[in-house]
Amino acid sequence: MVVEVKNLVKRYKELIALDHFNMEVEEGEILGLLGPNGCGKTTAINCILSLLNYDKGEIRVFGEKMTPNSYDIKREIGLVPQEVSVFENLTVIENTDYFCGLYIDDKNKRKQYVEEAIEFVGLKDYTKFYPKKLSGGLKRRLNIACGIAHKPKLIFLDEPTVAVDVQSRNFILNGIEKLNDEGSTIIYTTHYLEEAERLCKRIIIMDKGRGLVSGTNEELKSMISTSEKIVVGFTEIEDETVQNMKNILHVMDIEKAGEDYIIKFENGFNNLANLMNFIEENQLVYTKLQSQLPTLNDVFLELTGKELRD
Amino acid sequence: MKNLIRNIIYQGKNLLRDAGFSFWVMLYPLILAMFFNIAFSGMMDIELTNIDVGIVDGNPIEQVLEEIEFINIHKITDEEVIEKLDNEEIHGFIDEDLNLTVKKSGINQTIIKEIIEQIKQMEKLNRPIENYDFEANYIVDRNQKANSIIVVFFSLIAMFSTYSINAGISTVSLTQANLSNIGVRVNSTPLKKKNFLLAGVIVALFLNLLANGVLLLFVKYVLKIDLLKNIKYSIILIIIGNLFGVSLGMFIGASNKKSMNTKILIGVASTLFLSFLSGMMGPWMKDVIDEHIPILARINPISIISNNLYRINILESTKTVGEGIMILFSYCGVLILLSYMFLRRKSYDSL
């Protein structure tokens, strides 16, 4: 196990930021911490890195207890903090070299690593630029380069795509997949569910400092009662017919959303075919018919009663 | 060691390229020195010529006044006094009892008053007035006035020697995860905090000393004011001033969670206030402190530096240098100790 967190409790006076939080990260995986802003993702990372005191619990990294003096463990870790954390008056190459040099003493090896990191994040044409001259997306890439240049075994990426353009976001996500392919274990925090779905082999959904559920993408989706949603729009439909629709096999609930109806189905197959039969039998004319598989947002909604982006 | 040198180089580059730092530490001292030189140059260049003095015919000191080269005697009647003073034809009027009447105060009026005082004293001592060299004595007086202005420049140098306070604040901020984003990153690496801090202190001292050197060269070669006669002790005092500045900066930086700008403001305001008390805004303040609260001059770090710079370079006395150095070292020790107590925390309650 690369990281083990047991019963972690962190309080800020009256506020409980982490409430008996548990986490296990296996070697080579990308673990996603998914949850809304303020749910405790960054606090969890800062506690694991021993930057923050905590009230209760146990943290082990690479099998050893993590303390502020665990310099050998820190040598194997890379951090990409949520805020861009670079020297404003050092160039791209100087920043990357400075932070890489805190881990790598050998000059030639460091030079090679720095060049690779800059190429990896696509900043080769900007090596002499100061951060203030870079766009938000490019700054984020520099932030990543400074955190991964020393080729760490374990990388913490704390919301690395916040406030970046689509192009940079895709670049960053591709890069993270590549880092994982090269053998790095990654802990990735985000409140963007698409990112978690795309990248993470395992996901912990967090809210109010607690880990609500954890599992693979499929496992999480299978935990909720809704397995399929079909959105359908009719030219005309009577209330009685809508009530009759509830008798279709596996239908759990029907919601009106504007002019459309969202029909939620329990686990089961042939939901769309069954609905089509009903439409034919009742001679209904539909303007829209769209099948949606559940998303992590549905999982979050069912677990907490609120949208992930609330 | 290699890591320390790398840290010094990169922290040095980062600080030196900071526009705010370059202005306040490198350029601002030169601007202020130039401004002070312009503002006080009038006081430094008093010319003793053409002081118009009114007397009535038969005044007992008429002959004495005639001997003084820079005095022009105007014989007037008692009725003409007010008119002549109003028209600024005379700077002052001396009556037969050696009372002085003036319309306004100024250097020329002060000199006339001083001459009358000198004559009165000579009379009391029954010494021949003819032997008295008034001009020579006023040249001495003028030098003393010039020396008062030099106090201002020594206070200025003392203040800028403590300007390492800014770099001290900045270094501490970069070291602490609860004070800066860089601090978060630095604390997650295997770099020991004390190494980062040591590099920052070395950079702060080096760059501020460099700025102090530029200021001294500017004062000597551009403003043509030769301040330092005793180089050895002057350099020791300036170095300790720098050390005090860094220590105070570290303390201000570590002791609270105010923003960086607020901390810099606190640092600048403290040094400016201490400099004001030491006579930087005008030598009169130093006189007031020396007369009413002499202990303040002995414990004010800027006063310690500026007074000792004055004594060793103008009065050629090193009598109080040892005591001053000891007090400054004590301040540094206490401030570093207090800063250490705040900085030794390795994990934080909140970031």
XYZ file of C-alpha atoms in Angstrom, chain A residues 10 12 46 50-53 68-69 71 74-75 79-81 83-90 94 97-99 101-103 110 130 143 146-147, chain B residues 2-3 6-7 9-11 13-15 17-19 174 177 181-193 196 346-351:
70
model
C -9.116 17.346 11.558
C -10.727 23.942 12.665
C -2.121 18.524 3.540
C 2.288 16.492 7.346
C 1.782 20.143 6.459
C -1.245 20.247 8.740
C -1.671 18.993 12.276
C 7.222 16.527 9.074
C 10.739 15.100 9.355
C 12.611 13.559 4.475
C 9.205 13.312 0.939
C 12.007 12.607 -1.554
C 3.103 17.877 -5.020
C 1.166 19.998 -7.477
C -0.652 22.396 -5.144
C -2.548 27.423 -6.072
C 0.238 28.100 -8.547
C 3.313 27.975 -6.312
C 6.314 29.219 -8.234
C 8.786 32.077 -7.879
C 7.442 35.039 -9.830
C 10.916 36.352 -10.648
C 12.454 33.121 -11.864
C 14.868 28.342 -13.403
C 15.453 23.545 -11.994
C 15.134 25.032 -8.506
C 12.400 22.658 -7.354
C 17.220 20.489 -7.393
C 15.622 20.071 -3.978
C 15.409 16.344 -4.777
C 18.858 17.213 -13.050
C 8.657 34.659 -16.309
C 3.098 24.383 -11.580
C 7.799 21.943 -10.761
C 5.964 19.147 -8.949
C 25.769 22.532 -2.660
C 22.084 22.856 -1.887
C 21.853 26.758 -5.121
C 19.288 28.217 -2.734
C 21.685 31.812 -6.079
C 18.001 31.271 -6.842
C 16.654 33.234 -3.881
C 17.936 36.092 -8.356
C 14.304 36.103 -7.267
C 14.822 38.998 -4.868
C 14.640 40.830 -10.014
C 11.760 41.985 -7.835
C 10.880 45.505 -8.973
C 8.524 31.840 1.716
C 3.465 26.858 4.588
C 2.021 29.141 -1.577
C 5.743 28.650 -2.121
C 5.921 27.727 1.562
C 3.434 24.901 0.973
C 5.582 23.515 -1.813
C 8.895 23.999 0.010
C 7.569 22.234 3.121
C 6.497 19.229 1.078
C 10.037 18.720 -0.253
C 12.989 17.098 1.520
C 14.610 20.547 1.932
C 15.162 21.361 5.592
C 13.503 24.614 6.539
C 16.098 27.609 3.125
C 6.743 21.973 11.350
C 3.052 21.287 10.926
C 0.411 23.976 11.026
C -3.058 24.239 12.503
C -4.331 25.814 9.310
C -2.874 26.849 5.928
